[in-house]
PDB file of C-alpha atoms in Angstrom:
ATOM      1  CA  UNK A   1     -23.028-109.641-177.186  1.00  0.00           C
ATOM      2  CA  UNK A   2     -23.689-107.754-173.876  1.00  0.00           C
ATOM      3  CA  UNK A   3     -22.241-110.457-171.992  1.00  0.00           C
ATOM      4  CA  UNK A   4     -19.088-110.112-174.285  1.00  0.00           C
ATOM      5  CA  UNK A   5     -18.553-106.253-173.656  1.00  0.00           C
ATOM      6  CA  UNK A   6     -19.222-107.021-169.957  1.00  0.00           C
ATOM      7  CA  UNK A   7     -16.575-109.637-169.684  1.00  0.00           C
ATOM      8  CA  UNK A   8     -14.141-107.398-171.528  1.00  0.00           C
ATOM      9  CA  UNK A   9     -14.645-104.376-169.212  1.00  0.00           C
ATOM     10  CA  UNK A  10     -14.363-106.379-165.643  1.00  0.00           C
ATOM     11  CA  UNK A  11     -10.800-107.309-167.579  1.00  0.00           C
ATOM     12  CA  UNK A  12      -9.952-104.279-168.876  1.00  0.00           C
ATOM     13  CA  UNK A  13     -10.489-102.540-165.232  1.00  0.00           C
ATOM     14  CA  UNK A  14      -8.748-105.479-163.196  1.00  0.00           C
ATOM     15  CA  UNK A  15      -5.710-105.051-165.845  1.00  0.00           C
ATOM     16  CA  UNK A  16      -5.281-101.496-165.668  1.00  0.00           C
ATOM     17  CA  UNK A  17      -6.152-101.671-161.115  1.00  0.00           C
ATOM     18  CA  UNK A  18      -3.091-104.282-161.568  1.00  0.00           C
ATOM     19  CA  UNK A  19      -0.898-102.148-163.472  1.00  0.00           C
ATOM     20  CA  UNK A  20      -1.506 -99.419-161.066  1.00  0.00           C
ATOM     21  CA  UNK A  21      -0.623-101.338-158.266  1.00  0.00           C
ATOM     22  CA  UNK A  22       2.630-102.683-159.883  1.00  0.00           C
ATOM     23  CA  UNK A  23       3.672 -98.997-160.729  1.00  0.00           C
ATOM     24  CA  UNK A  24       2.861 -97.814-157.382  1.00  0.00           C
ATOM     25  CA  UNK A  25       4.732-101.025-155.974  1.00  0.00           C
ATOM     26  CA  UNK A  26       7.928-100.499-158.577  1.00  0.00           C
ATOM     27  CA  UNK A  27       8.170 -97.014-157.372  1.00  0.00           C
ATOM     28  CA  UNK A  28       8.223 -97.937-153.764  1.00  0.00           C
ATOM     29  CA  UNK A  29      10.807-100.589-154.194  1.00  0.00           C
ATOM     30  CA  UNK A  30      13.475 -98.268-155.462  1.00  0.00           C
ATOM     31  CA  UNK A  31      14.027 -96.610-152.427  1.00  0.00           C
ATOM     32  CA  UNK A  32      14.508 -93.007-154.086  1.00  0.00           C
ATOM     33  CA  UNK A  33      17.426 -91.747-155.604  1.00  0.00           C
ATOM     34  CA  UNK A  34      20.379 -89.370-155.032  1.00  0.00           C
ATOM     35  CA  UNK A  35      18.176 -86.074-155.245  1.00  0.00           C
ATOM     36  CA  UNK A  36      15.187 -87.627-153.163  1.00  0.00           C
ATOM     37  CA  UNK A  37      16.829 -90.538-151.143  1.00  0.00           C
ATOM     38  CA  UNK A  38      13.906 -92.875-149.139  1.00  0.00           C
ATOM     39  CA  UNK A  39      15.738 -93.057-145.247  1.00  0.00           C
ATOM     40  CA  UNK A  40      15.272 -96.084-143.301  1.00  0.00           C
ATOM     41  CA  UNK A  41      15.762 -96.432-139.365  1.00  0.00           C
ATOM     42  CA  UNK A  42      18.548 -98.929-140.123  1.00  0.00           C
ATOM     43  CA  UNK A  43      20.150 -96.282-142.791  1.00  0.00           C
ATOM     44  CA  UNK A  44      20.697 -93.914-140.031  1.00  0.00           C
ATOM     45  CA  UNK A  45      21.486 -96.263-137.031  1.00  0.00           C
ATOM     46  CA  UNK A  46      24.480 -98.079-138.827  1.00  0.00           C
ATOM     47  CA  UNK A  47      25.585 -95.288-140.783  1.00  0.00           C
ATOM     48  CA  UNK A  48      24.643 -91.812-140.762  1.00  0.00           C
ATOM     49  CA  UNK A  49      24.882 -91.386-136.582  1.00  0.00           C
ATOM     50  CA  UNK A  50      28.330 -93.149-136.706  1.00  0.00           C
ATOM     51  CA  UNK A  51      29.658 -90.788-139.500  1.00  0.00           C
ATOM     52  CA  UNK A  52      28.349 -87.707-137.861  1.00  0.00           C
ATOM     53  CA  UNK A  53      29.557 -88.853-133.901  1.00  0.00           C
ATOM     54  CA  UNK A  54      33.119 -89.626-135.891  1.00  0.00           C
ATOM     55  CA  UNK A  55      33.176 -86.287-137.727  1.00  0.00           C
ATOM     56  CA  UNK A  56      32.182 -84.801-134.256  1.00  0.00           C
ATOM     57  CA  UNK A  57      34.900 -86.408-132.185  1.00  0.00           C
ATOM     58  CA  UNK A  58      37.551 -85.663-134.720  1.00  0.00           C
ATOM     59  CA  UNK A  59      36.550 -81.764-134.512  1.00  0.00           C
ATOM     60  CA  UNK A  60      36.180 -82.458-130.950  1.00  0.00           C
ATOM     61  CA  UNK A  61      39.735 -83.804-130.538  1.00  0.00           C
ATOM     62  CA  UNK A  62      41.347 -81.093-132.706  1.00  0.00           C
ATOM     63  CA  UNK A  63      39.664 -77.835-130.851  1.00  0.00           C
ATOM     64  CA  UNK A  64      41.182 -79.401-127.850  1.00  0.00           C
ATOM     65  CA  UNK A  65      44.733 -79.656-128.770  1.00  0.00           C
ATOM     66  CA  UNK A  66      44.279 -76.235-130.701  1.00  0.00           C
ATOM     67  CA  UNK A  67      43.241 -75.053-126.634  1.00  0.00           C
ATOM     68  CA  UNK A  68      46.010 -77.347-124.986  1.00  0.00           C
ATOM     69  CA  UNK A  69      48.681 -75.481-127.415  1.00  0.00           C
ATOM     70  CA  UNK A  70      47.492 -72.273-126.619  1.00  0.00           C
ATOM     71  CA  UNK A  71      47.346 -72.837-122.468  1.00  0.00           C
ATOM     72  CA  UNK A  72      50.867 -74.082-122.544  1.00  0.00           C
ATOM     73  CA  UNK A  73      52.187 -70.992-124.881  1.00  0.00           C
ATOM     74  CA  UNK A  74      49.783 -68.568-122.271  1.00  0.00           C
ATOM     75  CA  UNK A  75      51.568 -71.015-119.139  1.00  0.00           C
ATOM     76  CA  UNK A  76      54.841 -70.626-120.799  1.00  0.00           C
ATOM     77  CA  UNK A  77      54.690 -66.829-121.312  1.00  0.00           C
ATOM     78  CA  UNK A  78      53.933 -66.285-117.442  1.00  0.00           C
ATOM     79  CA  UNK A  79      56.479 -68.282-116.220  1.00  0.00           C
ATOM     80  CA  UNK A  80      58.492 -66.279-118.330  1.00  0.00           C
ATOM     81  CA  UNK A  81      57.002 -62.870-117.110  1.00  0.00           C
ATOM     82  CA  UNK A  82      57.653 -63.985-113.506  1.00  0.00           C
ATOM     83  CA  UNK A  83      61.060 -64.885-114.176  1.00  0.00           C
ATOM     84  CA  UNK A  84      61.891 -61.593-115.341  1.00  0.00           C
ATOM     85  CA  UNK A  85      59.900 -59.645-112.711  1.00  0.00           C
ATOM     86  CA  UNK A  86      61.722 -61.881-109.811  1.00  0.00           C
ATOM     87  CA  UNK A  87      65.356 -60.466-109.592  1.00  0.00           C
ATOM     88  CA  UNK A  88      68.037 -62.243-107.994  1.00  0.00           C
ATOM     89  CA  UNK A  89      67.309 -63.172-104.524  1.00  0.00           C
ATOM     90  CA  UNK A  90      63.723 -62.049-104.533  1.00  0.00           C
ATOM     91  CA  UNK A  91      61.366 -64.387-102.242  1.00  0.00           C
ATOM     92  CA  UNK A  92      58.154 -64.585-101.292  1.00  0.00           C
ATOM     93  CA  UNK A  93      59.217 -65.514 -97.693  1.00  0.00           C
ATOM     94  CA  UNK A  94      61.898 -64.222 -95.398  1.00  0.00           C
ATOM     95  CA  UNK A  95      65.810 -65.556 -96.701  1.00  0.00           C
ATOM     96  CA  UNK A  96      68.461 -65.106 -94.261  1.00  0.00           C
ATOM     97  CA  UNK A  97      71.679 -63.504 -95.690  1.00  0.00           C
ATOM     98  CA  UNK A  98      74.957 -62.898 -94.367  1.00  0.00           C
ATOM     99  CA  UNK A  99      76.927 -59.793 -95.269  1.00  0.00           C
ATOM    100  CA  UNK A 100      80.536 -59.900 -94.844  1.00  0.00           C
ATOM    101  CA  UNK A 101      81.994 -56.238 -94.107  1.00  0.00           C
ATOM    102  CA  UNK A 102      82.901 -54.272 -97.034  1.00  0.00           C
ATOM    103  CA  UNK A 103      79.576 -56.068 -98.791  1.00  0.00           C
ATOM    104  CA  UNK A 104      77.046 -54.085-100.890  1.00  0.00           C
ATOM    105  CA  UNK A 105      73.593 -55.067-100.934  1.00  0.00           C
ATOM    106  CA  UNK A 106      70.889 -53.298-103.329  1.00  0.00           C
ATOM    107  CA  UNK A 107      67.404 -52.792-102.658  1.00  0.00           C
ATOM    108  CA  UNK A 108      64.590 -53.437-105.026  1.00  0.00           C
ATOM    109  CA  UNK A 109      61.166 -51.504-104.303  1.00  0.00           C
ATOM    110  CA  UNK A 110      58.819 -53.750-101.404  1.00  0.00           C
ATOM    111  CA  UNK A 111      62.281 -54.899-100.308  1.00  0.00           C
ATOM    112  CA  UNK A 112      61.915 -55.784 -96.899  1.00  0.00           C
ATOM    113  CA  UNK A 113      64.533 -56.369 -94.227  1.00  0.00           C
ATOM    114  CA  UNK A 114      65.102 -57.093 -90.734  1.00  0.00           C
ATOM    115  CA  UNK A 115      68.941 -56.326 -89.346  1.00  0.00           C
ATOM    116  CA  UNK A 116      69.498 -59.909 -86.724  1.00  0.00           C
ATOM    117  CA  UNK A 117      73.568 -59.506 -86.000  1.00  0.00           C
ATOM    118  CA  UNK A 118      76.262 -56.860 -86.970  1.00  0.00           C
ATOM    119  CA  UNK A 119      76.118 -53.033 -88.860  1.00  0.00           C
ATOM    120  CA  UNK A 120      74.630 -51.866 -91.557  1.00  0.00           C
ATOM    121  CA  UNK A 121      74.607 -48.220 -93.185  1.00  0.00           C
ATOM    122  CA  UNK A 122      72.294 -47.208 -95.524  1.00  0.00           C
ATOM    123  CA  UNK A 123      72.777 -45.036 -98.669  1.00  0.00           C
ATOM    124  CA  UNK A 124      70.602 -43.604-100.951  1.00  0.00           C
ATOM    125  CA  UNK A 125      70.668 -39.832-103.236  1.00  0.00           C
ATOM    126  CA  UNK A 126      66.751 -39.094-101.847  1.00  0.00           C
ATOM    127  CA  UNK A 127      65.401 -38.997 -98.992  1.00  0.00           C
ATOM    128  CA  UNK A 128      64.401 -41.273 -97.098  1.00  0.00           C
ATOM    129  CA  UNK A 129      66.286 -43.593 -97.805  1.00  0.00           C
ATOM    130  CA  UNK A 130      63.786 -46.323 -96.204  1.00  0.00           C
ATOM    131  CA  UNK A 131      60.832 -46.570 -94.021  1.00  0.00           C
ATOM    132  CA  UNK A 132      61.329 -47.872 -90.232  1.00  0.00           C
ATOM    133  CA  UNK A 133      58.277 -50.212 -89.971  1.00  0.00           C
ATOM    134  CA  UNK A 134      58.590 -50.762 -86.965  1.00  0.00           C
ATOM    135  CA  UNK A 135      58.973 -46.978 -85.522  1.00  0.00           C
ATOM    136  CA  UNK A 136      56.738 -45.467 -88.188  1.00  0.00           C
ATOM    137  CA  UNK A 137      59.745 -43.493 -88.985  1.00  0.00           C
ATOM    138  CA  UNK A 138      62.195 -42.918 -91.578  1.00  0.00           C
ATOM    139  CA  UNK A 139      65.878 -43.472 -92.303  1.00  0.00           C
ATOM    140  CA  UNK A 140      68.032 -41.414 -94.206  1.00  0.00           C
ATOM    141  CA  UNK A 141      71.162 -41.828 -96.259  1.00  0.00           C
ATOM    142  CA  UNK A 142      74.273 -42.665 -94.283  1.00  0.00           C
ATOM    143  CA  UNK A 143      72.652 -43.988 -90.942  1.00  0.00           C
ATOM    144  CA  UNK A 144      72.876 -47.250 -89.473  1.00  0.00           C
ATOM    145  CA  UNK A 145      70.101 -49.487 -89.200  1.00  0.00           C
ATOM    146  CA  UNK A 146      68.612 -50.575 -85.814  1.00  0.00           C
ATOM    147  CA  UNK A 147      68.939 -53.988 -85.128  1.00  0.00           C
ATOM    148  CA  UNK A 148      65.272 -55.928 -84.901  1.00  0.00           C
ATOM    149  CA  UNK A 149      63.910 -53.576 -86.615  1.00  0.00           C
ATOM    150  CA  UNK A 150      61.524 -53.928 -90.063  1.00  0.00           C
ATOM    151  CA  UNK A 151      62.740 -51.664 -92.892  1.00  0.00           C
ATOM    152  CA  UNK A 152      61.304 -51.312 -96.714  1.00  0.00           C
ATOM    153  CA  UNK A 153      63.138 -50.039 -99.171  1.00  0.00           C
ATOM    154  CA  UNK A 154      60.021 -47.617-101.300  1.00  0.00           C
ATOM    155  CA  UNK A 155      62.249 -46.342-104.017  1.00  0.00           C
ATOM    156  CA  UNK A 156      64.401 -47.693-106.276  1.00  0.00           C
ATOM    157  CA  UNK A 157      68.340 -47.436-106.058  1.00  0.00           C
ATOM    158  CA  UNK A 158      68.632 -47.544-102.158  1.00  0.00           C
ATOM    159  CA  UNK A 159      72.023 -49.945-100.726  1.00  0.00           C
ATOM    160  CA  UNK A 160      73.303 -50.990 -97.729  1.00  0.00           C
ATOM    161  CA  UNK A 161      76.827 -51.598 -96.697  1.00  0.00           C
ATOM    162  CA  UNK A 162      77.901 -54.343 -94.299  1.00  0.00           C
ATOM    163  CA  UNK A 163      80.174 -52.329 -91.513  1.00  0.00           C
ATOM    164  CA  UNK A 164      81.221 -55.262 -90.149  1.00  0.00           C
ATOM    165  CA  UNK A 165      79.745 -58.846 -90.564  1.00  0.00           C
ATOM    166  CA  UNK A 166      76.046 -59.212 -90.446  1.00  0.00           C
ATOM    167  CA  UNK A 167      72.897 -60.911 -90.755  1.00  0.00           C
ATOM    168  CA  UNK A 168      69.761 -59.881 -92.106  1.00  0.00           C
ATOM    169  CA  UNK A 169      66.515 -61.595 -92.906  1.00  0.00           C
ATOM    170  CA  UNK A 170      65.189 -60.290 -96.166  1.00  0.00           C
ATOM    171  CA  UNK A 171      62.105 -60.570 -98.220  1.00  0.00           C
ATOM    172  CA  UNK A 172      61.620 -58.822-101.854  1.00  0.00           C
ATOM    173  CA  UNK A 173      64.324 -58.731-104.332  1.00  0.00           C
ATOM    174  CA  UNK A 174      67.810 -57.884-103.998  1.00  0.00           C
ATOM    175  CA  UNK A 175      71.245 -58.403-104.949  1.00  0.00           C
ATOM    176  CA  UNK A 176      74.646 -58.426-103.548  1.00  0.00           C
ATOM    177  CA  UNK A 177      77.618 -57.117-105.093  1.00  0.00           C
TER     178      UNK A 177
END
């Protein structure tokens, strides 16, 4: 009978050790579930990485138009701004214009101007009227202007008058009436 009971242990152990090892073995093979998912190296290669570098590029892509929109409206609202501070026959460079006589010409402030052919009186209710650049002097209201000289007008509301046909090169904004 001791042979028996011996015979029925070394079974009993080698069906419960294979039990175990199916359990352990079941377990493995379900990969996890939705609350504790098992990851494999193919998992993320084919599918995770490309969903997150899509979601990526798509936020990517957005941002950038959101900044493209933006520059333009800032590009846009400078363009605008310089338009409006650049009067009439402003320039960065010298622009020669002809005055017939009788003409008016007004002077914005930085308005510079050179006298080349012809008079030209100044007017202006302060004083002075502009700055002679090219004496260090000053002008006041009702003189002519020296020709090949460099004036600048330094206050607002200062004209000239064309007393007979002229030509002066000009730089800074100004209009003629």
């Amino acid at each position: 009978m001791k042979k028996t009971d011996k015979r029925w242990t070394i079974r009993l152990g080698a069906l419960s050790l294979s039990a175990v090892l199916l359990g352990t073995g079941a377990a493995l093979a379900t990969g996890g579930d939705q609350s504790d998912p098992l990851v494999t190296l193919s998992y993320l290669n084919q599918t995770a990485i490309p969903q997150i570098v899509r979601q990526v590029e798509d936020k990517t892509a957005a941002r950038q138009k959101e900044l493209e929109r933006a520059l333009a409206d800032q590009i846009s609202q400078y363009k605008q701004q310089a338009e409006q501070n650049t009067p009439s026959g402003g320039s960065a460079s010298y622009t020669l214009v002809s005055m017939n006589q009788g003409q008016v010409m007004s002077l914005g402030v930085g308005c510079e101007l050179l006298l080349r052919v012809g008079s030209v009186t100044v007017k202006a209710n302060t004083s002075p009227a502009l700055i002679d650049l090219s004496s260090g002097g000053t002008v006041g209201s009702g003189a002519s202007l020296t020709k090949n000289h460099l004036y600048m007008a330094t206050i607002a509301d200062r004209t000239l008058t064309a007393s007979t046909d002229a030509k002066l090169l000009v730089r800074g904004s100004f209009s003629i009436a």
